[in-house]
Tab-separated table of C-alpha atoms and ligand atoms in Angstrom:
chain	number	residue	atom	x	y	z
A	56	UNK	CA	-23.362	-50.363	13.009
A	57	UNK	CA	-19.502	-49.460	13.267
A	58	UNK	CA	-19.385	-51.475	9.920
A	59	UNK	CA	-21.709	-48.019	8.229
A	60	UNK	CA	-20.624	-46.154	10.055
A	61	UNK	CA	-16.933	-46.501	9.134
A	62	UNK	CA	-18.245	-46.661	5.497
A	63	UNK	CA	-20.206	-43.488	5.980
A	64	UNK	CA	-16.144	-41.938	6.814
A	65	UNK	CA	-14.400	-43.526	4.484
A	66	UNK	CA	-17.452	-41.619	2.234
A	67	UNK	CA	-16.571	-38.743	3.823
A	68	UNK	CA	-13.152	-38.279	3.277
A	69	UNK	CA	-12.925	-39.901	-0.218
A	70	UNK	CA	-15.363	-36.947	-1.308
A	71	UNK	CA	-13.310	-33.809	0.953
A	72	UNK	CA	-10.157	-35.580	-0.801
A	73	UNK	CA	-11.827	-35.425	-4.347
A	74	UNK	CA	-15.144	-34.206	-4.983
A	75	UNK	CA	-15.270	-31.348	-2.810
A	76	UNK	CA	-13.506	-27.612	-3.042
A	77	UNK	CA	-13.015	-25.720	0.336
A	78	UNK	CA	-16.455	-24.036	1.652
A	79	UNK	CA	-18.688	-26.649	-0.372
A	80	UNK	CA	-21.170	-28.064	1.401
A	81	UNK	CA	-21.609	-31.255	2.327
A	82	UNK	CA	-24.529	-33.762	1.718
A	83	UNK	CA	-27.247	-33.078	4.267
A	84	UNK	CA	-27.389	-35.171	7.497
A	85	UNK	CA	-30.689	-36.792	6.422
A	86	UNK	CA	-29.591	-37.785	3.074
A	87	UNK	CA	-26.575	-39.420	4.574
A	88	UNK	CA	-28.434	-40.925	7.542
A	89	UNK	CA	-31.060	-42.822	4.162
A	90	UNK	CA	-28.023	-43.511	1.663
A	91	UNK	CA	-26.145	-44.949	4.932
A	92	UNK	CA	-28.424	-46.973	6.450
A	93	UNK	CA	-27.921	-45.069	9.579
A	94	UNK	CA	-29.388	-42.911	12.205
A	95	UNK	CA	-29.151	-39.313	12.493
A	96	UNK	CA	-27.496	-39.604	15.689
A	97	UNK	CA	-25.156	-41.138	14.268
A	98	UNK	CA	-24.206	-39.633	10.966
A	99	UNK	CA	-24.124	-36.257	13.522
A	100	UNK	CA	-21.048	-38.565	15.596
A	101	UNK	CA	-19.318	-39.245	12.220
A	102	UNK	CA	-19.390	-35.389	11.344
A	103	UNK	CA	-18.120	-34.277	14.714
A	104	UNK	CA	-15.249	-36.444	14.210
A	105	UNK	CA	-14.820	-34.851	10.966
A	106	UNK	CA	-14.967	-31.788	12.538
A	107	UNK	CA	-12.758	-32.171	15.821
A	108	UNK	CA	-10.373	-33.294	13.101
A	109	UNK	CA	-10.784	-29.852	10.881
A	110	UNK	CA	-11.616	-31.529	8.027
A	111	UNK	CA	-15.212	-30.029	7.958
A	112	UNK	CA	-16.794	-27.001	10.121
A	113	UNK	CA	-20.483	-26.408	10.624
A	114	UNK	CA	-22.297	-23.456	10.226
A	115	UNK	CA	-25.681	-23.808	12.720
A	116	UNK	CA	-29.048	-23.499	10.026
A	117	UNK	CA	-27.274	-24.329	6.973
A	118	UNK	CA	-24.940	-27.334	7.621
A	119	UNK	CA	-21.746	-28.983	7.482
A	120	UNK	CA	-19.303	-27.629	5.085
A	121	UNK	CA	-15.710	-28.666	4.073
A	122	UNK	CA	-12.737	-27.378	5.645
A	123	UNK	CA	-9.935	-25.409	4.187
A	124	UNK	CA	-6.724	-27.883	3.338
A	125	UNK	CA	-4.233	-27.200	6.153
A	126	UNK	CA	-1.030	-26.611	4.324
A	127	UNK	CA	-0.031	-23.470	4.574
A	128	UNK	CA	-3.157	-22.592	2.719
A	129	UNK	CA	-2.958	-19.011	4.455
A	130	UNK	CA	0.310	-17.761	2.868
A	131	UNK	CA	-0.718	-18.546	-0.662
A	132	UNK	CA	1.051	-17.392	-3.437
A	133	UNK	CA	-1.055	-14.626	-5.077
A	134	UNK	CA	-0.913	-11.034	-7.066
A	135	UNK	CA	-1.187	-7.897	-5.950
A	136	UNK	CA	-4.456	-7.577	-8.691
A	137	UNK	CA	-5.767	-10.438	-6.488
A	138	UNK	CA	-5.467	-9.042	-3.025
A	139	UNK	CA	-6.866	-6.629	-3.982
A	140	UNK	CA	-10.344	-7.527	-5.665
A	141	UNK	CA	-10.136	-9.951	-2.647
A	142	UNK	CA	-10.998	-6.934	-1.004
A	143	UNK	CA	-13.523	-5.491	-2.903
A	144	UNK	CA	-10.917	-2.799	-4.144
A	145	UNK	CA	-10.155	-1.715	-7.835
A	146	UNK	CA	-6.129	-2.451	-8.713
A	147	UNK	CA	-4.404	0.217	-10.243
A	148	UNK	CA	-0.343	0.583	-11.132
A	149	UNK	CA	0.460	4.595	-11.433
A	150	UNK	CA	2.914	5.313	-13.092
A	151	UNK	CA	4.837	2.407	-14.320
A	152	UNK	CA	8.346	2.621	-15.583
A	153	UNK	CA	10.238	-0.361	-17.576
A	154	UNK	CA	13.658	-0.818	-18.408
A	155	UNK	CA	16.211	-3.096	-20.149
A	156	UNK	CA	19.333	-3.518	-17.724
A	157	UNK	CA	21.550	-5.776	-17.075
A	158	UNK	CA	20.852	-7.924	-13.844
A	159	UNK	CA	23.841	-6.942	-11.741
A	160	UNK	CA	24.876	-8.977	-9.136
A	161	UNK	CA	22.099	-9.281	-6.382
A	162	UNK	CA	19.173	-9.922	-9.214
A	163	UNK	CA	21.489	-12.009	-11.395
A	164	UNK	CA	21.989	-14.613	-8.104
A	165	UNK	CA	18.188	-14.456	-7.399
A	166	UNK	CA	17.387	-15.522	-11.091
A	167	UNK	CA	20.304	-17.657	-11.478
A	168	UNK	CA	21.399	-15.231	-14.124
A	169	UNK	CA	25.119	-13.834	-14.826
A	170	UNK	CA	25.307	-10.700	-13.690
A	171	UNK	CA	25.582	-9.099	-17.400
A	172	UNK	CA	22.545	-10.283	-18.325
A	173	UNK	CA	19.718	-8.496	-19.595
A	174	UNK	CA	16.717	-8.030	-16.995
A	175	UNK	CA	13.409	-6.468	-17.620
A	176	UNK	CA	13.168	-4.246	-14.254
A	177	UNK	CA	9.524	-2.321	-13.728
A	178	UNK	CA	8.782	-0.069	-11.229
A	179	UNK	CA	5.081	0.259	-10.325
A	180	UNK	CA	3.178	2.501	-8.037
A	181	UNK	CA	0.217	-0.289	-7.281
A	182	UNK	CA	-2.631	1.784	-5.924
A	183	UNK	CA	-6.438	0.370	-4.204
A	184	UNK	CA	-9.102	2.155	-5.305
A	185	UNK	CA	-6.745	5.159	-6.722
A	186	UNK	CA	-5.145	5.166	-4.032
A	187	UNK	CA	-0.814	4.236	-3.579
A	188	UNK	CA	-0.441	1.166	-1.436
A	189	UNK	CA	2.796	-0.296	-2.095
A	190	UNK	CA	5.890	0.658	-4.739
A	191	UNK	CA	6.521	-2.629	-6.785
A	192	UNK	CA	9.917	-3.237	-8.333
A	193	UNK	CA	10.304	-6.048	-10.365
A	194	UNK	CA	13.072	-7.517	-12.001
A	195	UNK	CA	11.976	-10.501	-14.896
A	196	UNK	CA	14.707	-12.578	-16.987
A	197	UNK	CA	14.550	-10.524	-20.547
A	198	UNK	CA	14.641	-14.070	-22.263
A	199	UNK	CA	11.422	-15.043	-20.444
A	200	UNK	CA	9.745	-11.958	-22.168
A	201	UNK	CA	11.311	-12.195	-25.508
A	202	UNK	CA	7.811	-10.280	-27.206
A	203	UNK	CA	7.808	-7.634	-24.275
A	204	UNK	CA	5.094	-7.342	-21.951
A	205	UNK	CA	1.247	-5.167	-21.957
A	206	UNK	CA	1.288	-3.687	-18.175
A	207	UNK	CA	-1.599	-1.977	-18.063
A	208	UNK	CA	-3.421	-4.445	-15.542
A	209	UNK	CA	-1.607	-7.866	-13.830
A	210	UNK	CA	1.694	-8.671	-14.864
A	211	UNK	CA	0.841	-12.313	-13.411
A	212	UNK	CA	-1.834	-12.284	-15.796
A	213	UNK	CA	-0.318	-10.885	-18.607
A	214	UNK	CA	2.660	-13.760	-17.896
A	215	UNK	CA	0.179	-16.253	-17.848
A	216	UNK	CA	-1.659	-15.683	-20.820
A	217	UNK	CA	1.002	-14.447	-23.023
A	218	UNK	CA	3.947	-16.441	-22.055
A	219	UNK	CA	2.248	-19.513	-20.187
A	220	UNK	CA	4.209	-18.691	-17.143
A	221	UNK	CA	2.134	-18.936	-13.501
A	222	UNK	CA	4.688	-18.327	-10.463
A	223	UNK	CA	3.937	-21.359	-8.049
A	224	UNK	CA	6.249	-21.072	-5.418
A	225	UNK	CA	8.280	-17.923	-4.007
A	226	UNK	CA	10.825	-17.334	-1.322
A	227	UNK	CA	9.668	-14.552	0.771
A	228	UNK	CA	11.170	-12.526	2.969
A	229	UNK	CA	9.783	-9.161	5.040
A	230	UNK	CA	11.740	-6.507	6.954
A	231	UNK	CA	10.432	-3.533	8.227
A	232	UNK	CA	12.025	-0.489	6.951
A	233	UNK	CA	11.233	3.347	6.535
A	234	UNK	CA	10.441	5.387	3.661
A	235	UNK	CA	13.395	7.612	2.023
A	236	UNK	CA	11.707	10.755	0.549
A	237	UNK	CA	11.403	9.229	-3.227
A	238	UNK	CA	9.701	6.311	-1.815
A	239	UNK	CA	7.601	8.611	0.089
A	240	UNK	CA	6.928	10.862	-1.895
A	241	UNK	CA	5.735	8.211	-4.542
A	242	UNK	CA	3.633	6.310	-1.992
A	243	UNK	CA	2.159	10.178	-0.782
A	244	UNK	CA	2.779	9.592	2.906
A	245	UNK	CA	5.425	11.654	5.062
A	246	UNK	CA	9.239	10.624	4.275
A	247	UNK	CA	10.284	7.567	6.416
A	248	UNK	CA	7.186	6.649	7.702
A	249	UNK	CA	6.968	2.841	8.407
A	250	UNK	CA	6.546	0.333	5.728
A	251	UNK	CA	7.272	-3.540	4.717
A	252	UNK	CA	9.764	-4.103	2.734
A	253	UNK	CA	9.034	-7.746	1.588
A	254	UNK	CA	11.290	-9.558	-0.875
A	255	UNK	CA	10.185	-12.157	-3.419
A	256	UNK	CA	12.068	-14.623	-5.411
A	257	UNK	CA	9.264	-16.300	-7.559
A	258	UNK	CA	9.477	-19.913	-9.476
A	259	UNK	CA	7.546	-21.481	-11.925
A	260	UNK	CA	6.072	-25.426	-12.282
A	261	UNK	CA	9.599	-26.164	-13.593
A	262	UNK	CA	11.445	-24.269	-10.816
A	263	UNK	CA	12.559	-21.779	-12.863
A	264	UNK	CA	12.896	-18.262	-11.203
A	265	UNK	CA	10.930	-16.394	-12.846
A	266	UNK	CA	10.478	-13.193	-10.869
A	267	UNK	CA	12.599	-11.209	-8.508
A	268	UNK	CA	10.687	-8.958	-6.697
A	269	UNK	CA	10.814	-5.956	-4.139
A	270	UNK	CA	7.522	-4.479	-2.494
A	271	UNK	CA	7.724	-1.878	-0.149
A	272	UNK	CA	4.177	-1.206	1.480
A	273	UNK	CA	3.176	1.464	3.797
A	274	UNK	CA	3.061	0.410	7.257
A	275	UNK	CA	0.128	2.287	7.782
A	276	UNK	CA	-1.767	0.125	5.676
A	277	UNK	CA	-0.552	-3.575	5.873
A	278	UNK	CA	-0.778	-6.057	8.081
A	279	UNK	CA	0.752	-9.666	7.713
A	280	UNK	CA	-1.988	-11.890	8.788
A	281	UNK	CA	-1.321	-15.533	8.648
A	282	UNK	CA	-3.259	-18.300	10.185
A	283	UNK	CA	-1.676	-20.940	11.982
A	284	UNK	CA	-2.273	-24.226	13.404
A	285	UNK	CA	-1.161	-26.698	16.725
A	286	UNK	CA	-0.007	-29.888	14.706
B	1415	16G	C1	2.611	-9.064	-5.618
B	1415	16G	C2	3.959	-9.740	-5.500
B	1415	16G	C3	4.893	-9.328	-6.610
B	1415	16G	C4	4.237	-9.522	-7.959
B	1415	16G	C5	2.905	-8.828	-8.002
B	1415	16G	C6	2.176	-9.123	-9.287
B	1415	16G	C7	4.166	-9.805	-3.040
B	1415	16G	C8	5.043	-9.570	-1.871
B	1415	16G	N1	4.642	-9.465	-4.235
B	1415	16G	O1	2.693	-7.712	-5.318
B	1415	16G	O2	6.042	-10.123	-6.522
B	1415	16G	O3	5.048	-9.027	-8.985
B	1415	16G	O4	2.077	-9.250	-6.919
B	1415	16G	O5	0.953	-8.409	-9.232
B	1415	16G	O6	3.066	-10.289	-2.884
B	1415	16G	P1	0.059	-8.117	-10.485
B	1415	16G	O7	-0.216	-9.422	-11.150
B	1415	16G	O8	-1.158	-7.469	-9.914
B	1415	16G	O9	0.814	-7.192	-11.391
């Protein structure tokens, strides 16, 4: 019996490690209990272990159903493009400005750049649904960019599928702040209201920086949520 049932685990975890994406379901109980040799009762014991250990959860009426990986998986890396649809909301960037300039010194450390270096800088207005929800500026090495870049939608796209670049790891950091009446104004909220002023330094597969990045988002409408875990 603790001979199955141990295989019945090892089953287990060999498909959460490889055949499964997060939120799949897993193979019904009864299938498991026939494949297994095995008794409800006790493929039910297996799962709970599973579960105590977070690798599954179970939702009561439709079954057991695989856990979300527990590195860091809350503070992924994404866009603003897909926050957004995340939330059901339609990404926007009005008005966008670009420029050639030279990195200076602050951008030229974050990219590893000399300071006389060219940079493409953009300034976006990224708006949900119309509306302004954070003013994006965006400094990218010039060389990375060599043909220029289309910014009507996702520059993370656009850097994907033009220049086969995907940030996969960034160095964050968020302050709060206030608004100076520009900022304001551009965001169309009162000058220095509350916002996050959240700073990215974005690498790719090769560790390349790729991105330097400043987002300042009205406080009003931003939270940081993150979802954390007792070891
Ligand atoms: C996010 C990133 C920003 C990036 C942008 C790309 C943060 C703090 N910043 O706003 O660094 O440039 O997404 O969004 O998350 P896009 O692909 O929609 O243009």
């Amino acid at each position: 019996m603790a001979g199955k049932s141990a295989r019945l685990r090892e089953h287990l975890l060999a498909l959460l490690r490889d055949g499964l994406a997060p939120h799949d379901r897993l193979p019904p109980e009864r299938s498991l209990a026939e494949e297994f040799g095995l008794s409800r009762l006790t493929v039910r014991r297996v799962l709970d272990e599973l579960e105590q250990e977070g690798l599954v959860y179970r939702v009561r009426g439709s079954g057991t159903f695989a856990g979300e990986p527990r590195i860091a998986k809350s503070v992924e890396l994404t866009s603003f493009t897909e926050d957004m649809r995340a939330r059901g909301l339609r990404p926007g960037s009005s008005p966008v400005t670009r420029e050639l300039v030279p990195a200076g010194a602050d951008v030229g450390y974050a990219l590893r750049l000399s300071p006389s270096e060219e940079v493409l800088r953009l300034t976006r207005v990224r708006t949900a649904d119309g509306e302004p929800m954070c003013l994006e500026r965006t400094h990218l090495p010039a060389a990375l960019v060599p043909g220029g870049l289309d910014l009507d939608g996702s520059l993370y796209e656009e850097l994907a599928r033009r220049y086969d670049i995907v940030p996969r790891r960034a160095e964050q950091t968020i302050n709060a702040t206030v608004l100076g009446p520009d900022d304001a104004e551009a965001l169309q909220v009162a000058a220095f209201s509350p916002a996050f002023l959240v700073r990215r330094t974005a690498y790719d597969d090769r560790g390349r920086p790729v991105e330097r990045a400043e987002s300042l988002y009205r406080g009003d409408r931003y939270a940081y949520h993150l979802t954390i875990y007792r070891a």
